[in-house]
Amino acid sequence: MSADVDSGRRAAVEQLASDPFNCLGPFSDAKPAQCADLNFMETTSPDLFGAFRSPSLRGVAQRPPYMHAGQFATLHAVIDHYNNAPIASFGRSELKPLQLSDQQIADIESFLATLNPSPPAP
Ligand code: HEM
């Protein structure tokens, strides 16, 4: 694994488990039994490698760049990525090539642009 590859949740769980300010740490007022999130946190599964939180798509067109490292400048590039489904830099990818036409890609891009930052007024 190269130093510049982000292992995602794998690194995050290590960081959280060793954080002295976590629920089980010396500064916590909680009893260990109250720290269910930490006590039952998955720490060993290979699925943790390269796992990132799925972001909300609300207002997505207004906040480029995209993905955890801002690796895509445009929504078109994101959809292109899903369409091509390249092999993951490490771990495994859950993506399968979508074989979308140019028109379908443009339609998804237009749809994403409709997801305004604020919910519609009641
Ligand atoms: C054509 C279908 C899809 C579209 C149009 C789409 C759209 C997007 C967009 C625009 C982002 C970037 C959001 C941002 O950076 O704020 C994103 C990120 C993400 N999507 Fe999707 N998505 C699709 C399918 C999926 C599927 C099938 C999965 C799960 C298997 C998934 C999981 C994620 C995750 C985990 C991220 C964050 C990745 C990262 O931070 O590097 N998406 N998606």
mmCIF file of C-alpha atoms and ligand atoms in Angstrom:
data_model
loop_
_atom_site.group_PDB
_atom_site.id
_atom_site.type_symbol
_atom_site.label_atom_id
_atom_site.label_comp_id
_atom_site.label_asym_id
_atom_site.label_seq_id
_atom_site.Cartn_x
_atom_site.Cartn_y
_atom_site.Cartn_z
ATOM 1 C CA MET A 1 0.000 0.000 0.000
ATOM 2 C CA SER A 2 1.490 3.342 -0.984
ATOM 3 C CA ALA A 3 1.657 6.108 1.625
ATOM 4 C CA ASP A 4 -0.738 8.342 -0.279
ATOM 5 C CA VAL A 5 -3.557 5.771 -0.478
ATOM 6 C CA ASP A 6 -6.264 6.512 2.075
ATOM 7 C CA SER A 7 -7.448 3.270 3.704
ATOM 8 C CA GLY A 8 -10.697 4.956 4.772
ATOM 9 C CA ARG A 9 -12.582 3.428 7.688
ATOM 10 C CA ARG A 10 -9.702 1.022 8.431
ATOM 11 C CA ALA A 11 -7.485 3.920 9.553
ATOM 12 C CA ALA A 12 -10.415 5.729 11.168
ATOM 13 C CA VAL A 13 -11.313 2.893 13.563
ATOM 14 C CA GLU A 14 -7.685 2.674 14.729
ATOM 15 C CA GLN A 15 -7.635 6.413 15.339
ATOM 16 C CA LEU A 16 -10.925 6.292 17.230
ATOM 17 C CA ALA A 17 -9.933 3.285 19.366
ATOM 18 C CA SER A 18 -6.685 4.943 20.462
ATOM 19 C CA ASP A 19 -8.193 8.395 21.077
ATOM 20 C CA PRO A 20 -7.871 9.234 24.817
ATOM 21 C CA PHE A 21 -11.033 11.339 24.525
ATOM 22 C CA ASN A 22 -13.192 8.423 23.347
ATOM 23 C CA CYS A 23 -16.014 6.941 25.454
ATOM 24 C CA LEU A 24 -13.684 4.408 27.106
ATOM 25 C CA GLY A 25 -10.854 6.872 27.687
ATOM 26 C CA PRO A 26 -9.580 8.322 30.981
ATOM 27 C CA PHE A 27 -11.484 11.572 30.465
ATOM 28 C CA SER A 28 -14.869 9.934 29.895
ATOM 29 C CA ASP A 29 -17.621 9.998 32.530
ATOM 30 C CA ALA A 30 -19.349 7.018 30.900
ATOM 31 C CA LYS A 31 -19.193 3.512 32.312
ATOM 32 C CA PRO A 32 -17.564 1.015 29.904
ATOM 33 C CA ALA A 33 -20.908 -0.754 29.429
ATOM 34 C CA GLN A 34 -22.345 2.529 28.109
ATOM 35 C CA CYS A 35 -19.838 2.635 25.249
ATOM 36 C CA ALA A 36 -21.672 0.239 22.961
ATOM 37 C CA ASP A 37 -20.454 1.957 19.775
ATOM 38 C CA LEU A 38 -16.848 1.330 20.782
ATOM 39 C CA ASN A 39 -17.371 -2.055 22.431
ATOM 40 C CA PHE A 40 -19.047 -3.488 19.348
ATOM 41 C CA MET A 41 -17.167 -1.548 16.676
ATOM 42 C CA GLU A 42 -16.022 -3.722 13.763
ATOM 43 C CA THR A 43 -12.221 -3.447 13.640
ATOM 44 C CA THR A 44 -10.934 -6.431 11.687
ATOM 45 C CA SER A 45 -13.108 -6.918 8.614
ATOM 46 C CA PRO A 46 -11.344 -6.535 5.248
ATOM 47 C CA ASP A 47 -14.427 -4.540 4.207
ATOM 48 C CA LEU A 48 -13.074 -1.606 6.242
ATOM 49 C CA PHE A 49 -10.289 -1.007 3.689
ATOM 50 C CA GLY A 50 -11.275 1.767 1.300
ATOM 51 C CA ALA A 51 -14.702 2.230 2.930
ATOM 52 C CA PHE A 52 -15.953 5.817 3.023
ATOM 53 C CA ARG A 53 -19.177 7.286 4.300
ATOM 54 C CA SER A 54 -21.823 7.725 1.602
ATOM 55 C CA PRO A 55 -22.419 11.489 1.545
ATOM 56 C CA SER A 56 -25.782 13.179 1.185
ATOM 57 C CA LEU A 57 -26.412 14.271 -2.379
ATOM 58 C CA ARG A 58 -28.453 17.306 -1.286
ATOM 59 C CA GLY A 59 -26.880 20.398 -2.820
ATOM 60 C CA VAL A 60 -24.201 18.252 -4.463
ATOM 61 C CA ALA A 61 -23.967 20.388 -7.621
ATOM 62 C CA GLN A 62 -23.006 23.388 -5.475
ATOM 63 C CA ARG A 63 -20.020 21.789 -3.730
ATOM 64 C CA PRO A 64 -17.321 20.430 -5.999
ATOM 65 C CA PRO A 65 -14.811 18.843 -5.894
ATOM 66 C CA TYR A 66 -16.176 15.358 -5.184
ATOM 67 C CA MET A 67 -15.313 12.209 -3.218
ATOM 68 C CA HIS A 68 -13.203 11.951 -0.053
ATOM 69 C CA ALA A 69 -10.082 13.412 -1.624
ATOM 70 C CA GLY A 70 -11.817 15.791 -4.008
ATOM 71 C CA GLN A 71 -10.496 13.677 -6.828
ATOM 72 C CA PHE A 72 -13.255 14.641 -9.284
ATOM 73 C CA ALA A 73 -13.801 18.266 -10.320
ATOM 74 C CA THR A 74 -17.231 17.773 -11.888
ATOM 75 C CA LEU A 75 -20.360 15.648 -11.490
ATOM 76 C CA HIS A 76 -19.784 14.455 -15.028
ATOM 77 C CA ALA A 77 -16.437 12.995 -13.937
ATOM 78 C CA VAL A 78 -18.100 11.262 -10.954
ATOM 79 C CA ILE A 79 -20.753 9.650 -13.162
ATOM 80 C CA ASP A 80 -18.060 8.694 -15.667
ATOM 81 C CA HIS A 81 -16.248 6.958 -12.802
ATOM 82 C CA TYR A 82 -19.371 4.976 -11.882
ATOM 83 C CA ASN A 83 -19.916 4.187 -15.542
ATOM 84 C CA ASN A 84 -16.400 2.803 -16.032
ATOM 85 C CA ALA A 85 -16.068 1.195 -12.573
ATOM 86 C CA PRO A 86 -12.245 0.984 -12.556
ATOM 87 C CA ILE A 87 -10.458 -1.561 -10.386
ATOM 88 C CA ALA A 88 -9.973 -0.239 -6.819
ATOM 89 C CA SER A 89 -6.459 1.015 -5.956
ATOM 90 C CA PHE A 90 -6.569 -1.541 -3.125
ATOM 91 C CA GLY A 91 -9.220 -3.666 -1.483
ATOM 92 C CA ARG A 92 -12.147 -4.480 -3.727
ATOM 93 C CA SER A 93 -14.608 -2.314 -5.615
ATOM 94 C CA GLU A 94 -18.364 -2.824 -5.303
ATOM 95 C CA LEU A 95 -18.905 -1.018 -8.607
ATOM 96 C CA LYS A 96 -19.846 -2.677 -11.863
ATOM 97 C CA PRO A 97 -19.647 -0.902 -15.246
ATOM 98 C CA LEU A 98 -23.037 0.681 -15.938
ATOM 99 C CA GLN A 99 -22.771 1.009 -19.734
ATOM 100 C CA LEU A 100 -24.678 4.292 -19.687
ATOM 101 C CA SER A 101 -25.126 6.212 -22.930
ATOM 102 C CA ASP A 102 -24.008 9.846 -23.182
ATOM 103 C CA GLN A 103 -27.684 10.830 -22.931
ATOM 104 C CA GLN A 104 -28.167 8.789 -19.741
ATOM 105 C CA ILE A 105 -25.068 10.351 -18.190
ATOM 106 C CA ALA A 106 -26.381 13.831 -19.053
ATOM 107 C CA ASP A 107 -29.791 12.912 -17.575
ATOM 108 C CA ILE A 108 -28.254 11.793 -14.257
ATOM 109 C CA GLU A 109 -26.151 14.957 -14.179
ATOM 110 C CA SER A 110 -29.308 17.061 -14.700
ATOM 111 C CA PHE A 111 -31.106 15.116 -11.971
ATOM 112 C CA LEU A 112 -28.257 15.652 -9.482
ATOM 113 C CA ALA A 113 -28.411 19.398 -10.244
ATOM 114 C CA THR A 114 -32.053 19.431 -9.056
ATOM 115 C CA LEU A 115 -31.078 18.327 -5.521
ATOM 116 C CA ASN A 116 -31.127 21.764 -3.915
ATOM 117 C CA PRO A 117 -29.306 22.499 -0.658
ATOM 118 C CA SER A 118 -32.574 23.226 1.203
ATOM 119 C CA PRO A 119 -35.626 20.966 1.302
ATOM 120 C CA PRO A 120 -38.721 22.353 -0.452
ATOM 121 C CA ALA A 121 -40.923 24.647 1.652
ATOM 122 C CA PRO A 122 -43.900 22.806 3.225
HETATM 123 C C1 HEM B 1 -25.188 6.093 -10.810
HETATM 124 C C2 HEM B 1 -25.258 5.885 -9.488
HETATM 125 C C3 HEM B 1 -24.582 6.821 -8.515
HETATM 126 C C4 HEM B 1 -24.464 8.191 -8.551
HETATM 127 C C5 HEM B 1 -25.003 9.171 -9.619
HETATM 128 C C6 HEM B 1 -23.693 8.586 -7.380
HETATM 129 C C7 HEM B 1 -23.312 9.889 -7.094
HETATM 130 C C8 HEM B 1 -22.340 10.211 -6.172
HETATM 131 C C9 HEM B 1 -21.731 11.512 -6.028
HETATM 132 C C10 HEM B 1 -22.096 12.756 -6.864
HETATM 133 C C11 HEM B 1 -20.800 11.419 -5.054
HETATM 134 C C12 HEM B 1 -19.870 12.538 -4.559
HETATM 135 C C13 HEM B 1 -20.527 13.245 -3.404
HETATM 136 C C14 HEM B 1 -19.617 14.268 -2.745
HETATM 137 O O1 HEM B 1 -18.375 14.211 -2.903
HETATM 138 O O2 HEM B 1 -20.153 15.136 -2.047
HETATM 139 C C15 HEM B 1 -20.823 10.053 -4.539
HETATM 140 C C16 HEM B 1 -20.010 9.564 -3.536
HETATM 141 C C17 HEM B 1 -20.145 8.326 -2.957
HETATM 142 N N1 HEM B 1 -20.999 7.335 -3.347
HETATM 143 FE FE1 HEM B 1 -22.170 7.380 -4.996
HETATM 144 N N2 HEM B 1 -23.383 7.467 -6.637
HETATM 145 C C18 HEM B 1 -23.898 6.367 -7.299
HETATM 146 C C19 HEM B 1 -23.790 5.034 -6.888
HETATM 147 C C20 HEM B 1 -23.244 4.619 -5.688
HETATM 148 C C21 HEM B 1 -23.244 3.256 -5.210
HETATM 149 C C22 HEM B 1 -23.868 2.066 -5.964
HETATM 150 C C23 HEM B 1 -22.611 3.267 -4.006
HETATM 151 C C24 HEM B 1 -22.332 2.127 -3.057
HETATM 152 C C25 HEM B 1 -22.012 0.907 -3.470
HETATM 153 C C26 HEM B 1 -22.185 4.623 -3.742
HETATM 154 C C27 HEM B 1 -21.504 5.051 -2.626
HETATM 155 C C28 HEM B 1 -20.832 6.250 -2.526
HETATM 156 C C29 HEM B 1 -19.808 6.560 -1.539
HETATM 157 C C30 HEM B 1 -19.303 5.622 -0.426
HETATM 158 C C31 HEM B 1 -19.371 7.842 -1.822
HETATM 159 C C32 HEM B 1 -18.236 8.604 -1.118
HETATM 160 C C33 HEM B 1 -16.945 8.177 -1.773
HETATM 161 C C34 HEM B 1 -15.737 8.955 -1.274
HETATM 162 O O3 HEM B 1 -15.842 9.747 -0.343
HETATM 163 O O4 HEM B 1 -14.660 8.748 -1.845
HETATM 164 N N3 HEM B 1 -22.593 5.407 -4.779
HETATM 165 N N4 HEM B 1 -21.762 9.349 -5.240
#
